XYZ file of C-alpha atoms in Angstrom:
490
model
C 116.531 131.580 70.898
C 115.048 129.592 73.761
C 113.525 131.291 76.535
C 115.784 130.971 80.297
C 115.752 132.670 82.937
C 118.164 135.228 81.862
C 117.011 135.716 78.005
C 113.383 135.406 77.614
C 111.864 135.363 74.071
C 108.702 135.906 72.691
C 107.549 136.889 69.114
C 111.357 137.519 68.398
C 112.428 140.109 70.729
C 114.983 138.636 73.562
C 114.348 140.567 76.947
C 116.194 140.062 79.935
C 114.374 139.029 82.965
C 116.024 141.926 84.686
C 114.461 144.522 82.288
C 111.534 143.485 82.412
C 110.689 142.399 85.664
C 111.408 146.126 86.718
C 109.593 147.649 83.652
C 106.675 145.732 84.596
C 106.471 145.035 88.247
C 106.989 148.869 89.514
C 104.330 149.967 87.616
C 101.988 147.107 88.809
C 103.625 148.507 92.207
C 102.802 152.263 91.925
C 99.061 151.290 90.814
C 98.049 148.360 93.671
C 100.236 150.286 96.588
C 97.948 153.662 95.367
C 94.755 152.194 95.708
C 95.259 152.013 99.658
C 98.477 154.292 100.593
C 95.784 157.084 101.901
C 93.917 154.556 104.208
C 96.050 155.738 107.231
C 96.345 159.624 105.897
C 92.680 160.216 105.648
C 91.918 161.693 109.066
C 95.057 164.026 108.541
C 94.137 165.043 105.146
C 90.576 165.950 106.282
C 92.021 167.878 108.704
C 94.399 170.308 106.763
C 92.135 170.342 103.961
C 88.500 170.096 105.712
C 85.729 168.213 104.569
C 85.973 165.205 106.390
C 82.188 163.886 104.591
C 83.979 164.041 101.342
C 86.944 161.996 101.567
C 85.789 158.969 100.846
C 85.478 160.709 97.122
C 89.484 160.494 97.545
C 88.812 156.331 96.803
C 86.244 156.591 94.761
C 87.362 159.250 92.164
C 90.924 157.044 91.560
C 88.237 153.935 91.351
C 86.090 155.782 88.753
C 88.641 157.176 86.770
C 91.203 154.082 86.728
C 88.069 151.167 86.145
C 86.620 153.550 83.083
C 90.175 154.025 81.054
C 91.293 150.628 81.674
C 89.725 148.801 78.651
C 90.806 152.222 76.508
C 94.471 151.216 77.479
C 94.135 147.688 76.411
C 92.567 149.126 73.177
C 95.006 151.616 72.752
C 97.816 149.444 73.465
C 96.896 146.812 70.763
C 97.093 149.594 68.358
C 100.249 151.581 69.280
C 102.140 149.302 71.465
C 101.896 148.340 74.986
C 105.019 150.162 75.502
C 104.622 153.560 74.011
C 101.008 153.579 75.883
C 102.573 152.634 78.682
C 104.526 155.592 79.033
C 101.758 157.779 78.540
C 100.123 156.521 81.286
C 103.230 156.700 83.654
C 103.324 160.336 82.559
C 99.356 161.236 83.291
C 99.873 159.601 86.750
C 103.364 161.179 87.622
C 101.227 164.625 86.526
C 98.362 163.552 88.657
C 100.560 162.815 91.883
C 102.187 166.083 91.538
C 98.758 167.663 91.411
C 98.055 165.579 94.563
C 100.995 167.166 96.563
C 100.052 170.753 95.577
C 96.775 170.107 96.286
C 95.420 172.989 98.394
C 91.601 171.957 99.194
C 89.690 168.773 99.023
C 87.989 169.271 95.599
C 91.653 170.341 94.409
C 92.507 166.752 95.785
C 89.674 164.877 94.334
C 89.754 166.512 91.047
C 93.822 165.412 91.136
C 93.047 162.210 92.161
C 90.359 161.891 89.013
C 93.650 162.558 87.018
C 96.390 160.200 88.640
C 93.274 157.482 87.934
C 93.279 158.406 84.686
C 96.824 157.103 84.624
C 96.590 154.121 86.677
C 94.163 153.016 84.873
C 96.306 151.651 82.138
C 99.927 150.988 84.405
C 98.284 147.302 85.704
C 96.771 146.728 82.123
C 99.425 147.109 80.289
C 102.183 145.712 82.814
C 100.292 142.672 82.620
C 99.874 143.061 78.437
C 103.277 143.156 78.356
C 103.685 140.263 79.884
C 102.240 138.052 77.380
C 103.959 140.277 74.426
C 107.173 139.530 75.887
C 107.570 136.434 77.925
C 107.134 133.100 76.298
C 104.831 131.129 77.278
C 106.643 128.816 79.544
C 107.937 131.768 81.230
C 104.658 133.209 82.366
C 103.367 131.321 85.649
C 106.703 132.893 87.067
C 105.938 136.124 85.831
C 102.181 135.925 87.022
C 103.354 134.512 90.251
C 105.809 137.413 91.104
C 102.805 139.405 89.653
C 100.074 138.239 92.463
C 102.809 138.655 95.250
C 103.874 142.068 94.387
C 100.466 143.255 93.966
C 99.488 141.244 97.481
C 102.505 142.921 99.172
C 101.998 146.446 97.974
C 97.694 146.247 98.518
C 98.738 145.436 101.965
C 101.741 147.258 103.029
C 99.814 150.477 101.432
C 98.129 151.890 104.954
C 101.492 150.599 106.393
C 103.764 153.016 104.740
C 100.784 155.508 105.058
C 100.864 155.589 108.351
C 104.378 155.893 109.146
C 104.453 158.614 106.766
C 101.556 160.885 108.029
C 103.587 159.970 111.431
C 106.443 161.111 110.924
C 105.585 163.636 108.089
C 103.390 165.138 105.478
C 101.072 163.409 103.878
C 101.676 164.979 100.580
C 105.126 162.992 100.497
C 103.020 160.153 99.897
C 102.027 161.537 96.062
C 105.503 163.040 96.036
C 107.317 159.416 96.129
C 105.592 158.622 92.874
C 107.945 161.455 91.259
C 111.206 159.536 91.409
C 109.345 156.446 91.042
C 107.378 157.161 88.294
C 110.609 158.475 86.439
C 112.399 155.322 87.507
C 109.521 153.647 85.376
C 109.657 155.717 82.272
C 113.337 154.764 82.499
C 113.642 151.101 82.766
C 109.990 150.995 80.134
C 111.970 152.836 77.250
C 114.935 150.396 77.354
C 112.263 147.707 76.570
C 112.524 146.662 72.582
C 110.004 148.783 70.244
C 106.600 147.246 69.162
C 106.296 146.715 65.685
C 103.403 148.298 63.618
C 100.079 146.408 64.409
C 97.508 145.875 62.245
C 94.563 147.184 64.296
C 96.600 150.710 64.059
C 94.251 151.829 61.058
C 90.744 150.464 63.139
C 88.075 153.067 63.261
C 87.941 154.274 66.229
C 84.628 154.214 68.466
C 84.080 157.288 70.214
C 80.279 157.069 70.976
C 81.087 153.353 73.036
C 83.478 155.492 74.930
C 81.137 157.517 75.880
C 78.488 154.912 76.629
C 80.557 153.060 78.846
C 82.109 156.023 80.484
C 78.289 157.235 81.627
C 77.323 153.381 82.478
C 80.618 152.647 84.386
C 80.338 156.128 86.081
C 76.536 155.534 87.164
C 76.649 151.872 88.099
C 79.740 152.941 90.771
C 78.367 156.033 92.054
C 75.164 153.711 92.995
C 77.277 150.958 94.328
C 79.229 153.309 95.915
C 76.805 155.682 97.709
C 73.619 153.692 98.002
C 72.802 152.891 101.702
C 75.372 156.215 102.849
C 74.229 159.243 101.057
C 70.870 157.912 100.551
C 68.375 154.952 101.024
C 68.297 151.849 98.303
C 64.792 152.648 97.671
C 64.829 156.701 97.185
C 64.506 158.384 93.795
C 68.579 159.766 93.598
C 69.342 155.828 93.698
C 66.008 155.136 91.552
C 67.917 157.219 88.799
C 71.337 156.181 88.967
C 70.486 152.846 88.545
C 68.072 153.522 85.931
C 70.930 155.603 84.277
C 73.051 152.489 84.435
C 70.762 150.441 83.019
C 69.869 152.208 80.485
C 73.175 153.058 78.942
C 74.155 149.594 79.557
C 71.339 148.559 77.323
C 72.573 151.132 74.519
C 76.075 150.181 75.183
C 74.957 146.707 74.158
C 73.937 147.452 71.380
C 75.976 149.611 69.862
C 79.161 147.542 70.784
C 77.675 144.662 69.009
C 76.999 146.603 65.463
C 80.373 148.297 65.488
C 83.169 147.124 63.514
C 85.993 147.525 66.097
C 84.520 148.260 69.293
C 85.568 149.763 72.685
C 84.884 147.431 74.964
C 86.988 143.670 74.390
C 83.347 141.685 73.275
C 85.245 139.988 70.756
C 87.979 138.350 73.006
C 84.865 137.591 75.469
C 83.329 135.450 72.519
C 86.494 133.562 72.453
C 85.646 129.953 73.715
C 86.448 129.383 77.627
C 86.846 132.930 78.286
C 83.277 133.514 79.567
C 84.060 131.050 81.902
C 87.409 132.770 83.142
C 85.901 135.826 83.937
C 82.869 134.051 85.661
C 85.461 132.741 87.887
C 87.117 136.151 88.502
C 83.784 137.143 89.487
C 83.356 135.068 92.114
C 86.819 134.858 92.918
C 87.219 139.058 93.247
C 83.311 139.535 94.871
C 84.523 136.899 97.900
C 88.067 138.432 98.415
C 86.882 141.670 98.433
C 83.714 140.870 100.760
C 85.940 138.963 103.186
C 88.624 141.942 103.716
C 85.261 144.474 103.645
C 83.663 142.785 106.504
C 86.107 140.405 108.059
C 86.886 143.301 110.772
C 83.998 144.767 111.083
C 83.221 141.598 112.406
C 85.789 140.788 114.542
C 85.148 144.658 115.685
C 81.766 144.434 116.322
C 80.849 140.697 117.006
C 84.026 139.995 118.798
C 85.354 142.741 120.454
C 88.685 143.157 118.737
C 90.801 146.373 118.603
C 91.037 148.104 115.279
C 94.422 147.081 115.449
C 93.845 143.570 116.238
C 91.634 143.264 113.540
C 94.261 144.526 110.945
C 96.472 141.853 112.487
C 93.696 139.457 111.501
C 94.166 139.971 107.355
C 97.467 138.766 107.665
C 96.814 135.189 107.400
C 94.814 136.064 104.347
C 97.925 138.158 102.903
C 100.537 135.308 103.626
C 97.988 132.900 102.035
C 97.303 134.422 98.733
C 101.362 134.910 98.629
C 101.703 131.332 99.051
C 98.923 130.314 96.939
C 100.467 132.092 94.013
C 103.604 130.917 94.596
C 102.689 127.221 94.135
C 100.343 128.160 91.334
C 103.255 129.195 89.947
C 105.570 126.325 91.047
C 103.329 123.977 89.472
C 102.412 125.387 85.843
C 106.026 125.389 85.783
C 106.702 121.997 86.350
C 103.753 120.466 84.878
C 103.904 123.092 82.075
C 100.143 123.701 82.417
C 97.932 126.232 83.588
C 94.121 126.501 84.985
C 94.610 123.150 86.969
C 94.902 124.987 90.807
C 91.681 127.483 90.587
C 89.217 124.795 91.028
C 90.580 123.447 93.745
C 91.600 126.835 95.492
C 88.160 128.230 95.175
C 86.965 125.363 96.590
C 89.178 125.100 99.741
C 88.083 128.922 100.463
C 84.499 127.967 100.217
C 85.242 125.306 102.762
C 87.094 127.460 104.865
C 83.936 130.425 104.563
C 81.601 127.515 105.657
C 83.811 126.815 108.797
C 83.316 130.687 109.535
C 79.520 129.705 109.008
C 79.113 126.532 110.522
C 81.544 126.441 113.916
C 81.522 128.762 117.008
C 84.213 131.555 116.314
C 87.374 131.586 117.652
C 90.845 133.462 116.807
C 92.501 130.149 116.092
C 89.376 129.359 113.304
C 89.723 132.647 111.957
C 93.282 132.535 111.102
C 93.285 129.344 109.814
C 90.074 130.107 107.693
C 91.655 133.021 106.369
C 94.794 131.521 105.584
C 92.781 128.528 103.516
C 90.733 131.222 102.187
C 94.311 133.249 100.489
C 96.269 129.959 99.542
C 92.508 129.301 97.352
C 92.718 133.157 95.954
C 96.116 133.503 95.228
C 96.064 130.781 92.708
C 93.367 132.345 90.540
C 94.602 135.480 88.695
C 97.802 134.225 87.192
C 95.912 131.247 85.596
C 93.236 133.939 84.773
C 96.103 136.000 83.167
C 97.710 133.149 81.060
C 94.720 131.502 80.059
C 92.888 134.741 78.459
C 96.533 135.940 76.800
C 97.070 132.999 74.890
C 93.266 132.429 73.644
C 92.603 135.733 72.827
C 96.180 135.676 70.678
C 99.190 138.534 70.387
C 97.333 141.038 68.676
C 94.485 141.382 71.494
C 96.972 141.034 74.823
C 95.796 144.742 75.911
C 92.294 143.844 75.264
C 92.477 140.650 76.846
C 94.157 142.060 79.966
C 91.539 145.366 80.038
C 88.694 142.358 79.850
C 90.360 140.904 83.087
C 90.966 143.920 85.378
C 87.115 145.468 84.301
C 85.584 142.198 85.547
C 88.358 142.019 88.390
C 86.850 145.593 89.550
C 83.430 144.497 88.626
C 83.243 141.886 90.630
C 84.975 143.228 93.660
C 82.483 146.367 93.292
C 79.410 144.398 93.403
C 80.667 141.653 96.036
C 81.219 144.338 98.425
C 78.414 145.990 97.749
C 76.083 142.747 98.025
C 77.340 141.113 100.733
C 78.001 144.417 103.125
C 74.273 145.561 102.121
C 73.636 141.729 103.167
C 75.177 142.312 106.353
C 73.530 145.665 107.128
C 70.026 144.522 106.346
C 70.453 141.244 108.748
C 71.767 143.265 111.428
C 68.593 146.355 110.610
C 71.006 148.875 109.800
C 69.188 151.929 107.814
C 70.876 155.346 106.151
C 70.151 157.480 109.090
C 70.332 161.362 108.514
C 72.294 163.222 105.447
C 75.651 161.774 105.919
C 74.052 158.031 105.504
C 74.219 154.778 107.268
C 75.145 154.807 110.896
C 75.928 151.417 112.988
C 74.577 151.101 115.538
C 77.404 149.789 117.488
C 76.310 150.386 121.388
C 73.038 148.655 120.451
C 74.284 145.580 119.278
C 74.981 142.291 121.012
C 77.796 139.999 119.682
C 75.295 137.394 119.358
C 73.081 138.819 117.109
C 76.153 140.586 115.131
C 77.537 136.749 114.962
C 74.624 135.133 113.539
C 74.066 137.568 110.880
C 77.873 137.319 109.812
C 77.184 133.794 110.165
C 74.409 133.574 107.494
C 77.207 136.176 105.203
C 79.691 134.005 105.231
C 77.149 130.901 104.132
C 76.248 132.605 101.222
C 79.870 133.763 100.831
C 80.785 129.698 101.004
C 77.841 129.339 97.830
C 78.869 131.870 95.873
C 82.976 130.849 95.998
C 81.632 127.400 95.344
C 80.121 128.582 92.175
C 83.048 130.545 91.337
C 85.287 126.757 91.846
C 82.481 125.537 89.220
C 83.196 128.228 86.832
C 86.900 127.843 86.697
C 86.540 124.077 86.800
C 84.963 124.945 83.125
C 87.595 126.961 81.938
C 89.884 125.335 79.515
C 93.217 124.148 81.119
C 96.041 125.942 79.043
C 99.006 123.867 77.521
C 102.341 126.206 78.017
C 104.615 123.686 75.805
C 102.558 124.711 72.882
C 102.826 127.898 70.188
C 100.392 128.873 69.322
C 98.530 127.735 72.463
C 96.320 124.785 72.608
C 94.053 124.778 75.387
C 93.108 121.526 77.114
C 89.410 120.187 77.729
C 88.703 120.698 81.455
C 89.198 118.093 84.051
């Protein structure tokens, strides 16, 4: 049966676009709109709960917990189905949201927030595995388009909603709306068609890598995460969590190479042209991320903006990256090929970061920068998504889709991490007492706050060029073809 837009087919199991697009897209939902729903409810939830030096821990446990399980849900998925895993990880996350709402202190809340990341963890993974189980491959830029708009929406309209919420409410309706939702999920992922028995089901399993990456993961965020706040780069606490990191990264190495079947998706990273996909989400995630991290503290600090104001500012970089996806999609679809966009979007947001560099600052440059900067973005994770699905083949989707959200989060951990602690050094910022790094805000002049985000966003410009030079390596992905054939770069 041919794949239209009301019966899509793929490895013999006709879906309707209906069925799927709600099995798939509200858990993608649930997981991006999570990740900044509290933004706006943080002040309130410090208050009714207390310790207001701890709620950052609110982020960061959900980060922790959700970046360590993903590539176990890709794993776990390519042995059991994307769909039954799926809805174990709706039901840890529905069970971690209602632990949320009864939360009664802030450890209670961080501890349920460790949970609900345990669920989320897999909801994008596998939404997205699904995707290339299910969907032929003609069918996928839509998907992946609709994909990179609903997660752009939903990242975005998450401190929104917060804030009307906390409002005109409690914040622990926020965790309770994931009840309904989450069983709205379940729902419309059980009418999907069974997986059949896969091969891999019989793999040993490979608890020590677990285990590995678990401590490495854990370590390498918890540095990224605290050093410069809780205490200085160059201070024995961050001395041994790097160390820690390194060192179990070094074990994890080599372990996951001697194991028959390991944990972590090596094997799908061996695969020609994928090395240079994830380069590319690399770059592509570390700039995003370091543009929304420090866009308004500029504008804040170097140009006198409102908090407000500066919020306003993202939204040309929101409409963008909806746009940009949608004619990444557009065009795969017409041209029936996929990978040809990224190059040139990475490069017009490495132009547009070296106008932020290069020409006085105005509102009117901003806007348009940041605009350039989205369309650029938004075309790079759905030709991530389709390339790595159809080289790494059927029977490694989840590990191919665990591979891209790890170096998604990787690279958005380290960019902001790099390019803030860039920022911070230019403008002499040091961790200042126990609760960490203060700015110095009264002491600053926009002038000096303006040339160091000026130097930022040249090395910003560099390292999305590099990024454009990575996916302008990656192979270019026939969709007419099946199995796949992947086309030598441009």
């Amino acid at each position: 049966m041919a794949a239209t837009s009301r019966d899509l087919t793929a490895a013999g199991h006709p879906t309707s676009f209906g069925a799927l697009f709600t099995a798939v897209m509200l858990p993608m939902f649930m997981a991006a709109v999570d990740q900044t729903l509290l933004a706006a409810a943080t002040p309130r939830i410090a208050r009714d709960l207390g310790g207001l030096s701890n709620t950052s821990w609110i982020a960061v446990g959900y980060l922790l917990a959700a970046t360590i399980t993903a590539p176990l849900y890709g794993r776990m998925g390519d042995r059991y189905g994307r769909r039954n895993v799926l809805l174990v990880a709706l039901g840890i996350f529905i069970a971690g949201s209602l632990a949320c709402a009864m939360a009664s202190s802030m450890l209670g809340l961080i501890g349920a927030r460790l949970l609900q990341g345990l669920g989320g963890g897999g909801l994008m993974v596998l939404s997205q595995a699904l995707i290339g189980e299910l969907v032929a491959p003609a069918e996928r830029p839509r998907y992946q388009g609709y994909f990179a708009a609903v997660f752009t929406v939903s990242s975005v309209g998450g401190p929104v909603v917060g804030g009307f919420v906390v409002n005109h409410g409690d914040w622990r309706w926020l965790f309770l709306a994931n009840l309904p939702l989450g069983l709205l999920a379940v729902w419309r992922v059980m009418s999907l068609p069974p997986p059949a028995r896969s091969a891999s089901r019989n793999a040993p399993f490979d608890p020590w890598g677990v285990l590995l990456f678990t401590l490495c993961a854990a370590s390498a965020l918890l540095w990224l995460s605290l050093v410069g706040h809780r205490f200085d780069l160059l201070s024995q606490p961050s001395a041994a969590l790097a160390g820690l990191a390194l060192a179990a990264g070094a074990v994890l190495a080599w372990q996951q190479r001697r194991h028959p079947f390991p944990f972590l998706p090596l094997d799908v990273l061996r695969v020609p042209g994928i090395a240079w996909v994830c380069l590319s989400i690399l770059g592509f995630s570390g700039t995003m991320f370091a543009l929304v991290f420090l866009l308004p503290i500029w504008l804040q600090v170097g140009q006198n903006t409102s908090a407000a104001g500066a919020g306003l500012q993202l939204l040309p970089l929101t409409v963008g990256m909806v746009v940009g996806s949608t004619l990444n999609a557009r065009y795969s679809a017409r041209t029936q090929r996929s990978g040809v966009l990224p190059p040139w979007g990475l490069g017009t947001a490495a132009v547009a970061l070296a106008a932020l560099a290069l020409l006085p600052p105005s509102h009117l440059l901003i806007s348009i920068a940041s605009a350039l900067c989205g369309v650029g973005f938004g075309t790079v994770m759905p030709s991530a998504q389709i390339a790595t699905q159809m080289l790494a083949g059927r029977e490694r989707l989840g590990a191919a889709s665990a591979l891209l959200s790890l170096t998604r989060s990787t690279g958005a951990s380290v960019g902001t991490a790099a390019f803030g602690g860039l920022a911070f050094a230019l403008l002499n910022v040091r961790p200042v007492g126990r609760e960490g790094a203060t700015l110095p805000l009264d002491t600053l002049s926009p002038a000096a706050v303006t040339h160091a985000f000026h130097i930022v966003f040249g090395v910003l410009a560099v390292y999305a060029a590099l990024a454009a030079v990575a996916a302008a390596r990656a192979p270019r992905m026939s969709l007419r073809s099946q199995p796949p054939a992947a086309d030598a770069p441009a």
